[in-house]
Coordinates of N, CA and C in Angstrom, one line a residue:
T1 N -52.0 -62.3 62.6 CA -53.2 -61.6 63.2 C -52.8 -60.8 64.4
I2 N -53.6 -59.8 64.6 CA -53.4 -58.9 65.8 C -54.6 -59.2 66.7
L3 N -54.2 -59.4 68.0 CA -55.3 -59.7 69.0 C -56.0 -58.4 69.4
S4 N -57.3 -58.4 69.2 CA -58.1 -57.2 69.6 C -58.5 -57.4 71.1
F5 N -58.3 -56.3 71.8 CA -58.7 -56.3 73.2 C -59.3 -54.9 73.5
V6 N -60.1 -54.9 74.6 CA -60.7 -53.6 75.1 C -60.0 -53.2 76.4
P7 N -59.2 -52.2 76.4 CA -58.5 -51.7 77.6 C -59.5 -51.4 78.7
S8 N -59.2 -51.7 79.9 CA -60.2 -51.5 81.0 C -60.4 -50.0 81.3
G9 N -59.4 -49.2 81.1 CA -59.5 -47.8 81.4 C -59.1 -47.4 82.8
D10 N -58.9 -48.4 83.7 CA -58.5 -48.0 85.0 C -57.2 -48.6 85.5
R11 N -56.4 -49.0 84.5 CA -55.1 -49.6 84.8 C -54.0 -48.9 84.0
D12 N -53.0 -49.7 83.5 CA -51.9 -49.1 82.8 C -52.1 -48.8 81.3
V13 N -53.2 -49.4 80.7 CA -53.5 -49.2 79.3 C -54.9 -48.6 79.2
V14 N -55.0 -47.5 78.6 CA -56.3 -46.7 78.6 C -56.6 -46.4 77.1
A15 N -57.9 -46.7 76.8 CA -58.4 -46.3 75.4 C -59.0 -44.9 75.5
T16 N -58.8 -44.1 74.5 CA -59.4 -42.7 74.5 C -59.7 -42.4 73.1
V17 N -60.7 -41.5 72.9 CA -61.1 -41.0 71.6 C -60.7 -39.6 71.3
S18 N -60.2 -38.9 72.3 CA -59.8 -37.5 72.1 C -58.4 -37.2 72.5
F19 N -58.0 -36.0 72.4 CA -56.6 -35.6 72.8 C -56.7 -34.8 74.1
G20 N -57.7 -34.8 74.8 CA -57.8 -34.1 76.1 C -56.8 -34.6 77.1
L21 N -56.0 -33.8 77.7 CA -55.0 -34.2 78.6 C -55.4 -34.0 80.1
A22 N -55.3 -35.0 80.9 CA -55.5 -34.8 82.3 C -54.4 -33.9 82.9
P23 N -54.7 -33.2 84.0 CA -53.6 -32.3 84.6 C -52.3 -33.0 84.8
F24 N -52.3 -34.3 85.3 CA -51.0 -35.0 85.5 C -50.3 -35.3 84.2
L25 N -51.0 -35.5 83.1 CA -50.4 -35.7 81.9 C -49.8 -34.4 81.3
V26 N -50.5 -33.3 81.5 CA -49.9 -32.0 81.1 C -48.6 -31.8 81.8
D27 N -48.5 -32.1 83.1 CA -47.3 -32.0 83.9 C -46.2 -32.9 83.3
Q28 N -46.6 -34.1 82.9 CA -45.6 -35.0 82.4 C -45.0 -34.5 81.0
F29 N -45.9 -34.0 80.2 CA -45.5 -33.4 78.9 C -44.5 -32.2 79.2
R30 N -44.9 -31.5 80.2 CA -44.1 -30.3 80.5 C -42.7 -30.7 80.9
N31 N -42.5 -31.7 81.7 CA -41.2 -32.1 82.2 C -40.5 -33.2 81.3
G32 N -41.2 -33.5 80.2 CA -40.5 -34.4 79.3 C -40.6 -35.9 79.6
S33 N -41.5 -36.3 80.5 CA -41.7 -37.7 80.8 C -42.8 -38.4 80.1
A34 N -43.5 -37.6 79.2 CA -44.6 -38.1 78.4 C -44.3 -37.7 76.9
V35 N -44.8 -38.5 76.0 CA -44.7 -38.2 74.6 C -45.9 -38.7 73.8
A36 N -46.3 -38.0 72.7 CA -47.3 -38.5 71.8 C -46.7 -39.0 70.6
L37 N -47.1 -40.2 70.1 CA -46.5 -40.9 69.0 C -47.5 -41.1 67.9
A38 N -47.1 -40.9 66.6 CA -47.9 -41.1 65.5 C -47.1 -41.5 64.3
A39 N -47.7 -42.1 63.3 CA -47.0 -42.6 62.2 C -46.7 -41.5 61.1
R40 N -47.7 -40.6 61.0 CA -47.6 -39.6 60.0 C -47.2 -38.2 60.5
N41 N -46.4 -37.5 59.7 CA -45.9 -36.1 60.1 C -47.1 -35.2 60.4
I42 N -48.1 -35.3 59.6 CA -49.3 -34.4 59.8 C -49.9 -34.6 61.2
D43 N -49.9 -35.8 61.7 CA -50.5 -36.1 63.0 C -49.6 -35.7 64.1
V44 N -48.3 -35.8 63.8 CA -47.3 -35.3 64.8 C -47.4 -33.8 65.0
S45 N -47.6 -33.1 63.8 CA -47.8 -31.6 63.9 C -49.0 -31.3 64.7
L46 N -50.1 -32.0 64.5 CA -51.4 -31.7 65.2 C -51.2 -32.0 66.7
A47 N -50.5 -33.1 67.0 CA -50.3 -33.4 68.4 C -49.4 -32.4 69.1
N48 N -48.4 -31.9 68.5 CA -47.5 -30.9 69.0 C -48.3 -29.7 69.3
G49 N -49.1 -29.3 68.4 CA -50.0 -28.1 68.6 C -50.9 -28.2 69.8
L50 N -51.6 -29.4 69.9 CA -52.5 -29.6 71.0 C -51.9 -29.7 72.3
V51 N -50.7 -30.3 72.4 CA -50.0 -30.4 73.7 C -49.5 -29.0 74.1
R52 N -49.0 -28.2 73.1 CA -48.5 -26.9 73.5 C -49.7 -26.0 73.9
Y53 N -50.8 -26.2 73.3 CA -52.0 -25.4 73.7 C -52.4 -25.8 75.2
S54 N -52.3 -27.1 75.5 CA -52.6 -27.5 76.9 C -51.6 -27.0 77.9
L55 N -50.4 -26.7 77.4 CA -49.4 -26.1 78.2 C -49.5 -24.6 78.3
G56 N -50.4 -24.0 77.6 CA -50.6 -22.6 77.7 C -49.7 -21.8 76.7
R57 N -49.2 -22.4 75.7 CA -48.3 -21.7 74.8 C -49.2 -20.9 73.8
A58 N -49.0 -19.6 73.8 CA -49.8 -18.8 73.0 C -49.3 -18.5 71.6
S59 N -48.0 -18.7 71.4 CA -47.3 -18.4 70.1 C -46.9 -19.7 69.4
E60 N -46.8 -19.7 68.1 CA -46.2 -20.8 67.3 C -44.7 -20.8 67.5
L61 N -44.1 -19.7 67.9 CA -42.7 -19.6 68.1 C -42.3 -20.2 69.4
P62 N -41.1 -20.7 69.6 CA -40.6 -21.2 70.9 C -40.8 -20.2 72.0
E63 N -41.3 -20.7 73.1 CA -41.4 -19.9 74.3 C -40.5 -20.5 75.4
A64 N -40.4 -19.8 76.5 CA -39.5 -20.2 77.6 C -39.9 -21.7 78.0
D65 N -38.9 -22.5 78.1 CA -39.0 -23.9 78.5 C -39.7 -24.8 77.5
D66 N -39.9 -24.4 76.3 CA -40.5 -25.3 75.3 C -39.4 -26.3 75.0
R67 N -39.9 -27.6 74.8 CA -39.0 -28.7 74.5 C -38.8 -28.9 73.0
L68 N -37.6 -29.1 72.6 CA -37.3 -29.3 71.2 C -36.4 -30.5 71.1
V69 N -36.4 -31.1 69.9 CA -35.5 -32.2 69.6 C -34.9 -32.0 68.2
L70 N -33.6 -32.2 68.1 CA -32.9 -32.0 66.9 C -33.2 -33.1 65.9
V71 N -33.6 -32.7 64.7 CA -34.0 -33.8 63.7 C -32.9 -33.9 62.6
K72 N -31.8 -33.2 62.7 CA -30.7 -33.3 61.9 C -29.4 -32.9 62.6
G73 N -28.4 -33.7 62.6 CA -27.1 -33.3 63.3 C -26.6 -32.0 62.8
N74 N -25.9 -31.3 63.7 CA -25.3 -30.0 63.4 C -23.8 -30.0 63.6
Q75 N -23.0 -29.8 62.5 CA -21.6 -29.9 62.6 C -20.9 -28.7 63.4
I76 N -21.5 -27.5 63.3 CA -20.9 -26.4 63.9 C -20.9 -26.6 65.5
L77 N -22.1 -27.0 66.0 CA -22.2 -27.1 67.4 C -21.9 -28.5 67.9
G78 N -21.6 -29.5 67.0 CA -21.3 -30.8 67.4 C -22.5 -31.6 68.0
L79 N -23.7 -31.3 67.6 CA -24.9 -31.9 68.1 C -25.4 -33.0 67.2
L80 N -25.8 -34.1 67.8 CA -26.3 -35.3 67.1 C -27.8 -35.2 66.8
N81 N -28.2 -35.9 65.8 CA -29.6 -36.1 65.5 C -30.3 -36.7 66.8
G82 N -31.4 -36.1 67.2 CA -32.1 -36.7 68.4 C -31.7 -36.0 69.7
T83 N -30.8 -35.0 69.7 CA -30.5 -34.3 70.9 C -31.7 -33.5 71.4
D84 N -31.9 -33.6 72.7 CA -33.0 -32.8 73.3 C -32.5 -31.5 73.8
L85 N -33.3 -30.5 73.5 CA -33.0 -29.1 73.9 C -34.2 -28.4 74.5
E86 N -33.9 -27.3 75.2 CA -35.0 -26.5 75.7 C -34.8 -25.0 75.3
S87 N -35.8 -24.3 74.9 CA -35.7 -22.9 74.5 C -35.8 -22.1 75.8
R88 N -35.1 -21.0 75.7 CA -35.1 -20.0 76.8 C -35.8 -18.7 76.4
C89 N -35.3 -18.1 75.3 CA -35.9 -16.9 74.8 C -35.4 -16.6 73.4
L90 N -36.2 -15.8 72.6 CA -35.9 -15.5 71.3 C -34.9 -14.3 71.3
V91 N -34.0 -14.3 70.4 CA -32.9 -13.2 70.3 C -33.0 -12.6 69.0
N92 N -32.9 -11.2 68.9 CA -32.9 -10.5 67.7 C -34.3 -10.6 67.0
S93 N -34.4 -10.5 65.7 CA -35.6 -10.5 65.0 C -35.7 -11.7 64.0
Q94 N -36.8 -12.0 63.6 CA -37.0 -13.1 62.6 C -36.5 -12.7 61.2
V95 N -35.9 -13.7 60.5 CA -35.3 -13.4 59.2 C -35.9 -14.4 58.2
E96 N -36.3 -13.9 57.1 CA -36.8 -14.7 56.0 C -35.7 -14.9 54.9
V97 N -35.4 -16.1 54.5 CA -34.5 -16.4 53.4 C -35.3 -16.8 52.2
R98 N -35.1 -16.2 51.1 CA -35.9 -16.5 49.9 C -35.1 -17.0 48.8
Y99 N -35.6 -17.9 48.0 CA -34.9 -18.4 46.8 C -36.0 -18.7 45.7
R100 N -35.7 -18.2 44.5 CA -36.6 -18.5 43.4 C -36.2 -19.7 42.7
N101 N -37.1 -20.7 42.7 CA -36.8 -22.0 42.0 C -36.8 -21.8 40.5
R102 N -35.7 -22.1 39.8 CA -35.6 -21.9 38.4 C -36.5 -22.7 37.6
S103 N -36.9 -23.9 38.1 CA -37.8 -24.8 37.3 C -39.2 -24.3 37.4
T104 N -39.7 -24.1 38.7 CA -41.1 -23.7 38.9 C -41.4 -22.2 38.8
K105 N -40.3 -21.4 39.0 CA -40.4 -19.9 39.0 C -41.1 -19.5 40.3
D106 N -41.3 -20.4 41.2 CA -42.0 -20.0 42.5 C -40.9 -19.7 43.5
F107 N -41.2 -18.8 44.5 CA -40.3 -18.5 45.6 C -40.5 -19.5 46.7
E108 N -39.3 -20.0 47.2 CA -39.3 -20.9 48.3 C -38.7 -20.1 49.5
T109 N -39.2 -20.2 50.6 CA -38.7 -19.4 51.8 C -38.4 -20.3 53.0
V110 N -37.5 -19.8 53.8 CA -37.2 -20.4 55.1 C -37.2 -19.3 56.1
Q111 N -37.9 -19.6 57.3 CA -37.9 -18.6 58.3 C -36.9 -19.0 59.4
L112 N -36.0 -18.0 59.8 CA -35.0 -18.3 60.8 C -35.1 -17.3 62.0
H113 N -34.7 -17.8 63.1 CA -34.7 -16.9 64.3 C -33.6 -17.4 65.3
D114 N -32.9 -16.4 65.8 CA -31.9 -16.7 66.8 C -32.6 -17.0 68.1
V115 N -32.2 -18.1 68.8 CA -32.8 -18.5 70.0 C -31.8 -18.9 71.1
Q116 N -32.0 -18.5 72.3 CA -31.2 -19.0 73.4 C -31.7 -20.4 73.8
L117 N -30.8 -21.3 73.9 CA -31.2 -22.7 74.2 C -30.4 -23.3 75.4
T118 N -30.9 -24.3 75.9 CA -30.3 -25.1 77.0 C -30.2 -26.6 76.7
M119 N -29.1 -27.2 76.9 CA -28.9 -28.6 76.7 C -28.4 -29.2 78.0
K120 N -29.0 -30.3 78.4 CA -28.6 -31.0 79.6 C -27.4 -31.9 79.3
L121 N -26.3 -31.8 80.0 CA -25.2 -32.7 79.8 C -25.3 -34.0 80.6
P122 N -24.6 -35.0 80.1 CA -24.6 -36.3 80.9 C -24.2 -36.1 82.4
S123 N -23.4 -35.1 82.7 CA -23.0 -34.9 84.1 C -24.2 -34.3 84.9
G124 N -25.2 -33.9 84.2 CA -26.3 -33.3 85.0 C -26.3 -31.7 84.9
D125 N -25.2 -31.2 84.4 CA -25.1 -29.7 84.3 C -25.9 -29.3 83.0
A126 N -26.1 -28.0 82.9 CA -26.8 -27.5 81.8 C -25.9 -26.5 81.0
L127 N -25.9 -26.6 79.7 CA -25.1 -25.8 78.8 C -26.0 -24.8 78.1
D128 N -25.8 -23.5 78.3 CA -26.6 -22.5 77.6 C -25.8 -22.0 76.4
F129 N -26.5 -21.8 75.3 CA -25.9 -21.3 74.1 C -27.0 -20.7 73.2
T130 N -26.5 -19.8 72.2 CA -27.4 -19.2 71.3 C -27.2 -19.8 69.9
A131 N -28.2 -20.1 69.2 CA -28.1 -20.7 67.8 C -29.2 -20.1 66.9
T132 N -29.0 -20.3 65.6 CA -30.0 -19.9 64.6 C -30.9 -21.1 64.4
L133 N -32.2 -20.9 64.5 CA -33.2 -22.0 64.5 C -34.0 -21.9 63.2
V134 N -34.3 -23.0 62.5 CA -35.3 -23.0 61.4 C -36.7 -23.1 62.0
L135 N -37.5 -22.1 61.8 CA -38.8 -22.1 62.4 C -39.8 -23.0 61.6
D136 N -39.5 -23.3 60.3 CA -40.5 -24.0 59.5 C -40.7 -25.5 60.0
S137 N -39.7 -26.0 60.6 CA -39.7 -27.4 61.0 C -40.2 -27.7 62.4
L138 N -40.7 -26.6 63.1 CA -41.0 -26.8 64.5 C -42.2 -27.7 64.8
S139 N -43.2 -27.7 64.0 CA -44.3 -28.5 64.2 C -44.0 -30.0 63.8
S140 N -43.3 -30.1 62.7 CA -43.0 -31.5 62.2 C -42.0 -31.3 61.0
A141 N -41.0 -32.1 60.9 CA -40.0 -32.0 59.9 C -40.1 -33.2 58.9
S142 N -40.9 -33.0 57.8 CA -41.0 -34.1 56.8 C -39.7 -34.0 56.0
R143 N -39.5 -35.1 55.2 CA -38.4 -35.1 54.3 C -38.4 -34.0 53.3
D144 N -39.6 -33.7 52.7 CA -39.7 -32.7 51.7 C -39.3 -31.3 52.3
L145 N -39.8 -31.1 53.5 CA -39.4 -29.8 54.2 C -37.9 -29.7 54.4
Q146 N -37.3 -30.8 54.9 CA -35.9 -30.8 55.1 C -35.1 -30.5 53.9
S147 N -35.6 -31.1 52.8 CA -34.9 -30.9 51.5 C -35.0 -29.4 51.0
R148 N -36.2 -28.8 51.2 CA -36.4 -27.4 50.9 C -35.5 -26.5 51.7
V149 N -35.4 -26.8 53.0 CA -34.6 -26.0 53.9 C -33.1 -26.1 53.4
R150 N -32.6 -27.3 53.1 CA -31.2 -27.4 52.7 C -31.0 -26.6 51.4
R151 N -31.9 -26.7 50.5 CA -31.8 -26.1 49.2 C -31.7 -24.6 49.3
V152 N -32.7 -24.0 50.0 CA -32.8 -22.6 50.2 C -31.6 -22.0 50.9
L153 N -31.2 -22.6 52.0 CA -30.0 -22.1 52.8 C -28.7 -22.3 52.0
W154 N -28.6 -23.3 51.2 CA -27.4 -23.5 50.4 C -27.3 -22.4 49.4
V155 N -28.3 -22.2 48.6 CA -28.3 -21.1 47.6 C -28.1 -19.8 48.2
D156 N -28.7 -19.5 49.4 CA -28.4 -18.2 50.1 C -27.0 -18.1 50.4
F157 N -26.3 -19.1 50.9 CA -24.9 -19.1 51.2 C -24.1 -18.8 50.0
V158 N -24.4 -19.5 48.9 CA -23.6 -19.4 47.7 C -23.7 -17.9 47.2
I159 N -24.8 -17.3 47.3 CA -25.0 -15.9 46.8 C -24.2 -15.0 47.7
R160 N -24.3 -15.2 49.0 CA -23.5 -14.4 50.0 C -22.0 -14.5 49.7
M161 N -21.5 -15.7 49.4 CA -20.1 -15.9 49.2 C -19.7 -15.3 47.9
R162 N -20.6 -15.4 46.9 CA -20.3 -14.8 45.6 C -20.1 -13.3 45.7
A163 N -20.8 -12.6 46.6 CA -20.7 -11.2 46.8 C -19.3 -10.9 47.4
L164 N -18.7 -11.9 48.0 CA -17.3 -11.7 48.6 C -16.2 -12.1 47.6
G165 N -16.7 -12.6 46.4 CA -15.7 -13.0 45.4 C -15.2 -14.5 45.6
L166 N -16.0 -15.2 46.4 CA -15.6 -16.6 46.7 C -16.6 -17.6 45.9
G167 N -16.0 -18.7 45.4 CA -16.8 -19.7 44.7 C -16.4 -21.1 45.3
K168 N -17.1 -22.1 44.8 CA -16.9 -23.5 45.3 C -15.5 -24.0 45.2
H169 N -14.7 -23.4 44.3 CA -13.4 -23.9 44.0 C -12.4 -23.3 45.0
D170 N -12.9 -22.3 45.8 CA -12.0 -21.6 46.8 C -12.0 -22.3 48.1
E171 N -10.9 -22.5 48.7 CA -10.8 -23.1 50.1 C -11.5 -22.3 51.1
D172 N -11.4 -21.0 51.0 CA -12.1 -20.1 52.0 C -13.6 -20.3 51.9
F173 N -14.1 -20.6 50.7 CA -15.6 -20.9 50.6 C -16.1 -21.9 51.6
W174 N -15.3 -23.1 51.6 CA -15.7 -24.2 52.4 C -15.4 -24.0 53.9
K175 N -14.3 -23.2 54.2 CA -14.1 -22.8 55.5 C -15.2 -22.0 56.1
A176 N -15.7 -21.1 55.2 CA -16.8 -20.2 55.7 C -18.0 -21.0 55.9
Y177 N -18.3 -22.0 55.0 CA -19.5 -22.8 55.1 C -19.5 -23.6 56.5
E178 N -18.4 -24.1 56.8 CA -18.3 -24.9 58.1 C -18.5 -24.1 59.3
S179 N -18.4 -22.8 59.2 CA -18.6 -22.0 60.4 C -19.8 -21.0 60.3
D180 N -20.6 -21.1 59.2 CA -21.7 -20.2 59.0 C -23.0 -20.7 59.7
Y181 N -23.4 -19.9 60.7 CA -24.5 -20.3 61.5 C -25.8 -20.3 60.7
R182 N -25.9 -19.4 59.7 CA -27.2 -19.3 58.9 C -27.3 -20.4 58.0
A183 N -26.2 -20.8 57.3 CA -26.3 -22.0 56.4 C -26.5 -23.3 57.1
N184 N -26.0 -23.3 58.4 CA -26.1 -24.5 59.2 C -27.1 -24.3 60.3
A185 N -28.2 -23.6 60.1 CA -29.2 -23.4 61.1 C -29.7 -24.7 61.7
L186 N -30.0 -24.7 63.0 CA -30.6 -25.9 63.6 C -31.9 -26.3 63.1
L187 N -32.1 -27.6 62.7 CA -33.3 -28.1 62.3 C -33.9 -28.9 63.4
C188 N -34.9 -28.3 64.1 CA -35.5 -28.9 65.3 C -37.0 -29.0 65.1
S189 N -37.6 -29.8 65.9 CA -39.1 -29.9 66.0 C -39.4 -29.9 67.5
Y190 N -40.7 -29.4 67.8 CA -41.1 -29.6 69.2 C -41.1 -31.1 69.5
S191 N -40.7 -31.5 70.7 CA -40.5 -32.9 71.1 C -41.7 -33.5 71.9
Y192 N -42.8 -32.7 72.0 CA -43.9 -33.3 72.7 C -44.5 -34.4 71.9
A193 N -44.4 -34.4 70.6 CA -44.9 -35.5 69.8 C -43.8 -35.8 68.8
R194 N -43.7 -37.1 68.4 CA -42.7 -37.6 67.5 C -43.3 -38.7 66.6
T195 N -42.6 -38.9 65.5 CA -43.0 -40.0 64.7 C -42.5 -41.3 65.3
L196 N -43.2 -42.4 65.1 CA -42.8 -43.7 65.6 C -41.3 -44.0 65.2
H197 N -41.0 -43.6 64.0 CA -39.6 -43.8 63.6 C -38.6 -43.1 64.4
R198 N -38.9 -41.8 64.7 CA -37.9 -41.0 65.5 C -37.9 -41.4 67.0
A199 N -39.0 -42.1 67.4 CA -39.1 -42.5 68.8 C -38.3 -43.8 69.1
Q200 N -37.9 -44.5 68.1 CA -37.2 -45.7 68.3 C -36.0 -45.5 69.2
G201 N -35.8 -46.4 70.2 CA -34.7 -46.4 71.1 C -35.0 -45.5 72.4
G202 N -36.1 -44.8 72.4 CA -36.5 -44.0 73.5 C -37.5 -44.6 74.4
E203 N -37.6 -44.2 75.6 CA -38.7 -44.6 76.6 C -39.2 -43.4 77.4
W204 N -40.5 -43.5 77.6 CA -41.1 -42.4 78.4 C -42.0 -43.0 79.4
K205 N -42.3 -42.3 80.5 CA -43.2 -42.7 81.6 C -44.6 -43.0 81.0
S206 N -45.1 -42.1 80.2 CA -46.4 -42.2 79.6 C -46.3 -42.0 78.1
V207 N -47.0 -42.8 77.4 CA -47.0 -42.7 75.9 C -48.4 -42.6 75.4
Y208 N -48.7 -41.5 74.6 CA -50.0 -41.3 74.0 C -49.9 -41.7 72.5
L209 N -50.4 -42.9 72.2 CA -50.2 -43.5 70.9 C -51.4 -43.3 70.0
D210 N -51.2 -42.6 68.8 CA -52.3 -42.3 67.9 C -52.5 -43.5 67.0
I211 N -53.5 -44.3 67.3 CA -53.8 -45.5 66.4 C -54.4 -45.1 65.1
H212 N -55.1 -44.0 65.1 CA -55.7 -43.4 63.8 C -54.6 -43.2 62.8
S213 N -53.5 -42.8 63.3 CA -52.4 -42.4 62.4 C -51.7 -43.7 61.7
I214 N -51.9 -44.8 62.4 CA -51.3 -46.1 61.9 C -52.3 -46.9 61.0
L215 N -53.6 -46.8 61.3 CA -54.5 -47.6 60.5 C -55.1 -46.7 59.4
P216 N -55.6 -47.2 58.3 CA -55.9 -48.7 58.1 C -54.6 -49.5 57.9
E217 N -54.7 -50.7 58.0 CA -53.6 -51.7 57.9 C -52.9 -51.5 56.6
R218 N -51.5 -51.6 56.7 CA -50.7 -51.6 55.6 C -49.4 -52.3 56.0
S219 N -48.5 -52.4 55.1 CA -47.3 -53.1 55.4 C -46.6 -52.5 56.6
G220 N -46.2 -53.3 57.6 CA -45.5 -52.8 58.7 C -46.4 -52.4 59.9
T221 N -47.7 -52.5 59.8 CA -48.6 -52.1 60.8 C -48.3 -52.7 62.2
S222 N -48.1 -54.0 62.2 CA -47.7 -54.7 63.4 C -46.5 -54.2 64.0
R223 N -45.5 -54.0 63.2 CA -44.2 -53.5 63.7 C -44.3 -52.1 64.3
L224 N -45.1 -51.2 63.6 CA -45.3 -49.9 64.2 C -46.0 -49.9 65.5
L225 N -47.1 -50.8 65.6 CA -47.8 -50.9 66.9 C -46.9 -51.4 68.0
Y226 N -46.1 -52.4 67.7 CA -45.1 -52.9 68.7 C -44.2 -51.8 69.1
S227 N -43.6 -51.1 68.1 CA -42.7 -50.0 68.4 C -43.3 -49.0 69.4
G228 N -44.5 -48.6 69.1 CA -45.2 -47.6 69.9 C -45.5 -48.0 71.3
V229 N -46.1 -49.2 71.4 CA -46.5 -49.8 72.7 C -45.3 -50.0 73.6
T230 N -44.1 -50.4 73.1 CA -43.0 -50.7 73.9 C -42.2 -49.4 74.3
R231 N -42.6 -48.2 73.9 CA -41.9 -47.0 74.3 C -42.4 -46.6 75.7
A232 N -43.5 -47.2 76.2 CA -44.1 -46.8 77.4 C -43.5 -47.6 78.6
K233 N -43.1 -46.9 79.6 CA -42.6 -47.5 80.8 C -43.7 -47.8 81.9
E234 N -44.7 -46.9 82.0 CA -45.7 -47.1 83.0 C -47.1 -47.0 82.5
A235 N -47.4 -46.1 81.6 CA -48.8 -45.9 81.2 C -48.9 -45.7 79.7
L236 N -49.9 -46.3 79.0 CA -50.1 -46.3 77.6 C -51.5 -45.8 77.3
Y237 N -51.6 -44.7 76.5 CA -52.9 -44.2 76.1 C -53.1 -44.4 74.6
L238 N -54.2 -45.2 74.3 CA -54.4 -45.6 72.9 C -55.6 -44.7 72.3
R239 N -55.2 -43.8 71.4 CA -56.3 -43.0 70.8 C -56.8 -43.7 69.5
G240 N -58.1 -44.0 69.6 CA -58.7 -44.6 68.4 C -58.5 -46.1 68.3
W241 N -58.3 -46.8 69.4 CA -58.1 -48.2 69.3 C -59.4 -48.9 68.9
P242 N -59.4 -49.7 67.8 CA -60.6 -50.3 67.3 C -61.3 -51.2 68.3
H243 N -62.6 -51.1 68.4 CA -63.4 -51.9 69.3 C -63.9 -53.1 68.5
G244 N -63.8 -54.3 69.0 CA -64.2 -55.5 68.3 C -64.3 -56.7 69.2
P245 N -64.6 -57.8 68.7 CA -64.7 -59.0 69.5 C -63.4 -59.4 70.0
K246 N -63.4 -60.0 71.2 CA -62.2 -60.4 71.9 C -61.6 -61.7 71.3
E247 N -61.3 -61.7 70.0 CA -60.7 -62.9 69.5 C -59.7 -62.3 68.4
S248 N -58.9 -63.2 67.9 CA -57.9 -62.8 66.9 C -58.6 -62.2 65.7
M249 N -58.0 -61.1 65.2 CA -58.6 -60.5 64.0 C -57.5 -60.4 62.9
T250 N -57.9 -60.5 61.7 CA -56.9 -60.5 60.6 C -56.6 -59.0 60.3
H251 N -55.5 -58.8 59.7 CA -55.1 -57.4 59.3 C -56.1 -56.7 58.5
E252 N -56.8 -57.5 57.6 CA -57.8 -56.9 56.7 C -59.0 -56.4 57.5
R253 N -59.4 -57.2 58.5 CA -60.6 -56.9 59.3 C -60.2 -55.7 60.2
L254 N -59.0 -55.7 60.8 CA -58.6 -54.6 61.6 C -58.5 -53.3 60.8
G255 N -58.1 -53.4 59.6 CA -58.0 -52.2 58.7 C -59.4 -51.6 58.5
E256 N -60.4 -52.5 58.3 CA -61.7 -52.0 58.1 C -62.3 -51.3 59.3

């Protein structure tokens, strides 16, 4: 069973029904000391949009000082999955890569843009560099989206190499792939909100936990709640916490 309680609202644990952010929370999201957590990618996408709106971001594209997190390691730049980055400015123009699926006959597209980024090093110094960024994954990177991006960029690379007379059996084909920034574009999401899975191992001063995204109860609900609650170091905001009697409740009742 999960113990139902009613947060007092004036201490470290606060219940809320909206995503309105107090000024101090906006500042914490801006400097990276706060995060919104949800179980579903669609809720992560919504939260990222709402936080960026509160920060005054007018465009869906990365703006100066937007916070990003790498959702897939990148071999060219030697960056690991989960690396935190900050955008500085867009470089050049947006590029659309298209691929026609042979099975469905539908066109699949991936939007790319060169972006100047900054990464903080363990020493405290900042490393500035320019990389090609996948725009499609910025709000949230589901498995289906990642699969589509890999497929489209791979086919695009094969076509470009074929025009140079290179195929998969050529050594130069693979050497080119290992250094091709377009084929290995960075797969990032805005890091103001993350899935509970991607937040594992991290801690933030304030955590905004979307309970609506976790309920109704299903396998692993208790584990997800525990994972989300324990990411907070100082303050925890529970959006949609169920109100009920102050006694133990079954998973079935809490789900209702």
